[in-house]
């Protein structure tokens, strides 16, 4: 029988019940969704890395690694496996807009791939194992022939299999690219045997050129060249090709660095997986998920729980007579408490169940092949995973709701059955601090009425504010993120980059030839390399931008006229030294150290860098090679050359951001929808509560002769007051949250908050619209108020 | 001169197939400036009658004319204007706005009534000038009812409608409030209609309307009504 009463009572408070269930669903759904998202990243990415033997460390050498070097490295205690590794970006022949990272794992013990279709790996195979995503988007099938251009040489082979690889799980052409674009850039593996053939052919061509120059007759060139090409020469050419050793090891970075130095007799650039772009970005996403998982769900859960406290208190006061009747009838306190605790339990269980479903969808919306991360990560398994701590938290929340109901009703059960039977007496009105304000007495009756009502019902007041502030935070955060991203892209596109094509130069290219290429392309250039500042890894950026193909800017986005007597620290390194102070750095792969004066700070959007002019670098005697040339020529006008390792069209690069922007748009959409739902649910629930609490006063006003419209205005004006306060508090809170989110979510880029007037206006207007809509929905009820009924009972 | 005319008025409440006639073809007239008591047991229909006269409810049948205007077909807004200008209410449970002070509760009606009288003046008349800035919860029941009378009269209505105005008060306070109510109404020349089941109050009335089962049992005009002091409480 009590169950029937429970259901009927729940139905009579349906607005409150539904809104609390929605809040619980949102709270638990978002909590689970975000936490499942990062856990899924960690779990699936971790599995994929393990499956493909993703390297724990990468060692780099500009001069390459010999087989002997590899053996020495492999013999280090604690190194489980090591391979010489090559990864080079190559254009597809006949289509300068498309390129592949071509990888070779010499002994295939580290950095493997996962076969999705076709033939498995064969160390002597002649085929090409191609990224399945690239193949699909470019309509390439198994058995098709693929030709790549490698420094003036054609590499041709049949597609043997379609693959995915941990090394290229986030497949980016270089550090400038933010989002993978498999339409234009993918990856492929070839066997070391095939690489050997390519190296042989390339070496043979070089010898033939030399013989031709020496005047050897054409008919003898081939034979002579074959004779001149010794195994030693070939081995030397292969050594130069393998600029990287990938290894599996649980050693600490410093331990490995020391061991490598001891074995090879020189310092090498040792990059742990934590600093490798793919691992760093993937784990960065998980960290971002954790960060997101710790603020939004907390906001929603806190609001859900607070709404529950306020609403259950109101329901229990309204049910006080019923509670008294049950007590008078002889029901034990325990039975009554249990009965009412079921209200909270019911809301909790339904909310948790729906929240679980919502959480799964939120997670899948982000972490699935067709979800937001589907364009970012390229991996075979997208199974959802839930962190273990989520289960007790969800169970605890459900129990907490039951406890809230329990405690709310226990208050009403105090004393005798006769006490319980008496209707609930609201708090007596007392003078608040507001009354002491000099201008208070001059306020209109409706203002005073509303202000005192708020002071009388502080928890409702606080909850409404939390709802409005939450709504503003989500709107400013969401729309502001979009603005900031748009500003960032505009700065990158129009502010910094004034070139059409970025031409990447091969390592160890002859400087004279590079200078000629720079002149031919009428370009500017930069050299970037890894340096250590007191053990911290940064990029040394040596620039020559006489033609203004790219700009170095200060924190206000103004051009910096670079000085030739010092370095510029990017803003993220600014705390390392003040202007005028000195820093010391040493390039990786060498023993030298340079002490330089800091002459300014610059904004370096993509990398954490120390920037200097080529003149200053020459003066210091730093050895460097040109990494990239920036030109206004279209990539199709730039012929392939042994100097060029790849070309990147600026338009193509900017287009690759589009998928990033569309992910951002989806997130903004979710945040705006969440803001509106949050606003409507919280404000409607509290609005109805306020309406019920004040129904007697409203009826009195009606009896006195106040028109419905005037009473409606009175109700809405309270919402407007609260919205004004909420907006004033919510705006800085939203900006703070956005700043925090940018730091947490995009720490790898130097972004500045850039919010347009439209974002401010839309956030404020939307919050006001939600508030007014809810106010109007509640005020409409005023028409139906039964004056006679409302005035019947005593307060 | 008749200020109120009920002509064949019925109020029927329906609930599913059930029909309840709270008032059943009631007709009567009330003269201006009279003190009228509507007497009857619980459920007789006296409050329904008061609600219809006060414009809180509309009749299912018949017409109600007040000061020559038919109020039975008025819209919500017109009824609100009628309540604001023509009638003042005094309730058993006072119905003051708890978040407004004594002064503000009385002053409130000046927002809707064009002919409102001075709020302080009215509070002075009910003897509560010392409590201007107190909230209703800080006053006794009798004091609250006096404020309620001040508020009702402050609108300067033609008719004062009182629903068991002494019902929540002890007899001593009740007599005091009643005296005040009558004195004020007389001073300001108002028609006063009190709904009660207290026979003693009826002894003070110019006209007594007895209601039972939704019908008027009789209407008595009393030539020499007693004063509050003369009635044995």
Short mmCIF file of C-alpha atoms in Angstrom, two decimals, chain A residues 349-538:
data_model
loop_
_atom_site.label_atom_id
_atom_site.label_comp_id
_atom_site.label_asym_id
_atom_site.label_seq_id
_atom_site.Cartn_x
_atom_site.Cartn_y
_atom_site.Cartn_z
CA UNK A 349 18.64 4.42 -9.14
CA UNK A 350 16.73 5.73 -12.16
CA UNK A 351 19.19 8.63 -12.56
CA UNK A 352 22.18 6.28 -12.25
CA UNK A 353 20.74 3.82 -14.76
CA UNK A 354 19.95 6.55 -17.29
CA UNK A 355 23.26 8.24 -16.46
CA UNK A 356 25.07 4.98 -17.20
CA UNK A 357 23.49 4.88 -20.64
CA UNK A 358 24.20 8.57 -21.21
CA UNK A 359 27.79 8.11 -20.01
CA UNK A 360 28.34 5.28 -22.45
CA UNK A 361 27.04 7.43 -25.31
CA UNK A 362 29.12 10.44 -24.23
CA UNK A 363 32.19 8.18 -24.14
CA UNK A 364 31.35 6.66 -27.51
CA UNK A 365 30.64 10.05 -29.00
CA UNK A 366 34.24 10.94 -28.21
CA UNK A 367 36.00 7.58 -28.27
CA UNK A 368 34.85 5.56 -31.25
CA UNK A 369 35.98 5.16 -34.81
CA UNK A 370 33.22 7.50 -35.94
CA UNK A 371 33.44 9.71 -32.87
CA UNK A 372 35.42 12.86 -32.22
CA UNK A 373 38.67 10.98 -31.61
CA UNK A 374 38.09 8.79 -34.66
CA UNK A 375 39.76 11.42 -36.81
CA UNK A 376 42.62 11.85 -34.36
CA UNK A 377 43.50 8.31 -33.31
CA UNK A 378 44.02 5.51 -35.79
CA UNK A 379 43.76 2.28 -33.84
CA UNK A 380 41.95 -1.03 -34.26
CA UNK A 381 40.13 -1.41 -30.95
CA UNK A 382 37.75 1.12 -29.45
CA UNK A 383 36.30 -0.90 -26.55
CA UNK A 384 34.92 1.29 -23.77
CA UNK A 385 36.54 1.02 -20.32
CA UNK A 386 35.40 2.41 -16.99
CA UNK A 387 37.74 3.45 -14.16
CA UNK A 388 37.14 1.29 -11.09
CA UNK A 389 36.56 4.28 -8.80
CA UNK A 390 33.45 5.23 -10.79
CA UNK A 391 31.41 2.32 -9.40
CA UNK A 392 31.67 3.25 -5.71
CA UNK A 393 31.13 6.92 -6.57
CA UNK A 394 27.91 6.18 -8.48
CA UNK A 395 26.71 3.81 -5.74
CA UNK A 396 27.68 6.40 -3.11
CA UNK A 397 25.74 9.12 -4.93
CA UNK A 398 22.63 6.94 -5.06
CA UNK A 399 22.94 6.21 -1.34
CA UNK A 400 23.58 9.88 -0.65
CA UNK A 401 20.28 10.76 -2.31
CA UNK A 402 18.50 8.20 -0.13
CA UNK A 403 20.27 9.69 2.88
CA UNK A 404 19.14 13.20 1.91
CA UNK A 405 15.52 11.97 1.81
CA UNK A 406 16.03 10.16 5.11
CA UNK A 407 17.42 13.24 6.86
CA UNK A 408 14.79 15.59 5.40
CA UNK A 409 11.97 13.40 6.69
CA UNK A 410 13.61 12.72 10.04
CA UNK A 411 13.38 16.43 10.81
CA UNK A 412 9.60 16.31 10.24
CA UNK A 413 9.23 13.24 12.44
CA UNK A 414 10.66 14.87 15.53
CA UNK A 415 8.37 15.03 18.57
CA UNK A 416 4.98 13.46 19.07
CA UNK A 417 2.47 12.37 16.44
CA UNK A 418 0.53 15.57 17.20
CA UNK A 419 3.65 17.65 16.45
CA UNK A 420 4.10 15.83 13.20
CA UNK A 421 0.48 16.41 12.28
CA UNK A 422 0.83 20.17 12.52
CA UNK A 423 1.52 21.79 9.14
CA UNK A 424 5.03 22.98 8.49
CA UNK A 425 5.66 26.52 9.71
CA UNK A 426 7.96 28.51 7.47
CA UNK A 427 10.80 30.47 8.94
CA UNK A 428 9.79 33.72 10.56
CA UNK A 429 10.72 36.81 8.65
CA UNK A 430 13.56 38.73 10.23
CA UNK A 431 15.27 41.90 9.19
CA UNK A 432 18.27 41.17 7.04
CA UNK A 433 21.39 43.25 6.51
CA UNK A 434 19.80 44.53 3.30
CA UNK A 435 17.27 46.50 5.34
CA UNK A 436 20.09 48.59 6.74
CA UNK A 437 21.16 49.81 3.32
CA UNK A 438 20.25 53.49 2.89
CA UNK A 439 18.55 53.01 -0.48
CA UNK A 440 16.53 49.97 0.59
CA UNK A 441 13.54 51.91 1.87
CA UNK A 442 13.27 53.71 -1.47
CA UNK A 443 12.94 50.46 -3.43
CA UNK A 444 9.68 49.41 -5.02
CA UNK A 445 7.48 46.98 -3.20
CA UNK A 446 8.19 44.23 -5.74
CA UNK A 447 11.95 44.66 -5.34
CA UNK A 448 11.71 44.53 -1.58
CA UNK A 449 9.40 41.58 -1.77
CA UNK A 450 11.79 39.66 -4.01
CA UNK A 451 14.90 40.57 -2.07
CA UNK A 452 13.36 39.53 1.22
CA UNK A 453 12.05 36.37 -0.33
CA UNK A 454 15.57 35.50 -1.43
CA UNK A 455 16.98 36.24 2.00
CA UNK A 456 14.24 34.10 3.54
CA UNK A 457 14.95 31.15 1.25
CA UNK A 458 18.72 31.31 1.04
CA UNK A 459 19.24 27.74 -0.13
CA UNK A 460 16.83 28.23 -3.04
CA UNK A 461 18.56 31.52 -3.80
CA UNK A 462 22.00 29.89 -3.72
CA UNK A 463 20.88 26.96 -5.85
CA UNK A 464 19.35 29.21 -8.48
CA UNK A 465 22.57 31.20 -8.60
CA UNK A 466 24.61 28.02 -8.96
CA UNK A 467 22.36 27.01 -11.87
CA UNK A 468 22.75 30.35 -13.64
CA UNK A 469 26.49 30.56 -12.96
CA UNK A 470 26.84 26.98 -14.23
CA UNK A 471 24.91 27.89 -17.35
CA UNK A 472 27.18 30.91 -17.94
CA UNK A 473 30.34 28.89 -17.32
CA UNK A 474 29.32 26.35 -19.92
CA UNK A 475 28.35 29.00 -22.45
CA UNK A 476 31.40 31.24 -21.99
CA UNK A 477 33.64 28.16 -21.81
CA UNK A 478 32.17 26.57 -24.92
CA UNK A 479 31.78 29.61 -27.12
CA UNK A 480 35.01 31.15 -25.82
CA UNK A 481 36.92 28.00 -26.68
CA UNK A 482 35.63 28.27 -30.23
CA UNK A 483 36.58 31.96 -30.45
CA UNK A 484 40.02 31.28 -29.04
CA UNK A 485 40.56 28.46 -31.52
CA UNK A 486 39.37 30.63 -34.40
CA UNK A 487 41.71 33.42 -33.26
CA UNK A 488 44.55 30.93 -32.94
CA UNK A 489 44.00 29.63 -36.46
CA UNK A 490 43.68 33.13 -37.86
CA UNK A 491 46.94 34.10 -36.20
CA UNK A 492 48.60 31.00 -37.58
CA UNK A 493 47.18 31.49 -41.06
CA UNK A 494 47.27 35.25 -41.56
CA UNK A 495 49.38 36.54 -38.68
CA UNK A 496 52.43 34.31 -38.72
CA UNK A 497 52.53 32.33 -41.93
CA UNK A 498 52.98 34.38 -45.09
CA UNK A 499 54.13 31.54 -47.29
CA UNK A 500 52.46 29.17 -49.71
CA UNK A 501 54.65 26.11 -49.19
CA UNK A 502 56.93 24.84 -46.48
CA UNK A 503 59.75 22.77 -47.96
CA UNK A 504 61.37 20.33 -45.52
CA UNK A 505 65.09 19.79 -46.12
CA UNK A 506 66.83 16.46 -45.60
CA UNK A 507 69.29 16.12 -42.74
CA UNK A 508 72.97 16.66 -43.62
CA UNK A 509 72.22 18.36 -46.92
CA UNK A 510 75.12 20.32 -48.34
CA UNK A 511 74.76 23.93 -47.23
CA UNK A 512 75.78 25.35 -50.62
CA UNK A 513 73.08 23.39 -52.39
CA UNK A 514 70.53 24.40 -49.77
CA UNK A 515 71.51 28.06 -50.15
CA UNK A 516 70.97 27.77 -53.89
CA UNK A 517 67.57 26.16 -53.29
CA UNK A 518 66.64 28.97 -50.88
CA UNK A 519 67.63 31.52 -53.52
CA UNK A 520 65.71 29.66 -56.24
CA UNK A 521 62.62 29.52 -54.08
CA UNK A 522 63.06 33.14 -52.97
CA UNK A 523 62.39 31.81 -49.49
CA UNK A 524 63.11 32.32 -45.84
CA UNK A 525 64.32 29.48 -43.70
CA UNK A 526 64.61 28.12 -40.23
CA UNK A 527 66.57 25.43 -38.49
CA UNK A 528 65.12 23.63 -35.54
CA UNK A 529 66.87 21.14 -33.33
CA UNK A 530 66.59 19.72 -29.86
CA UNK A 531 68.41 21.42 -27.01
CA UNK A 532 68.61 20.91 -23.29
CA UNK A 533 68.22 23.82 -20.89
CA UNK A 534 69.23 22.44 -17.49
CA UNK A 535 67.85 19.05 -18.53
CA UNK A 536 64.62 20.52 -19.93
CA UNK A 537 64.07 19.72 -23.60
CA UNK A 538 63.25 22.63 -25.87
#
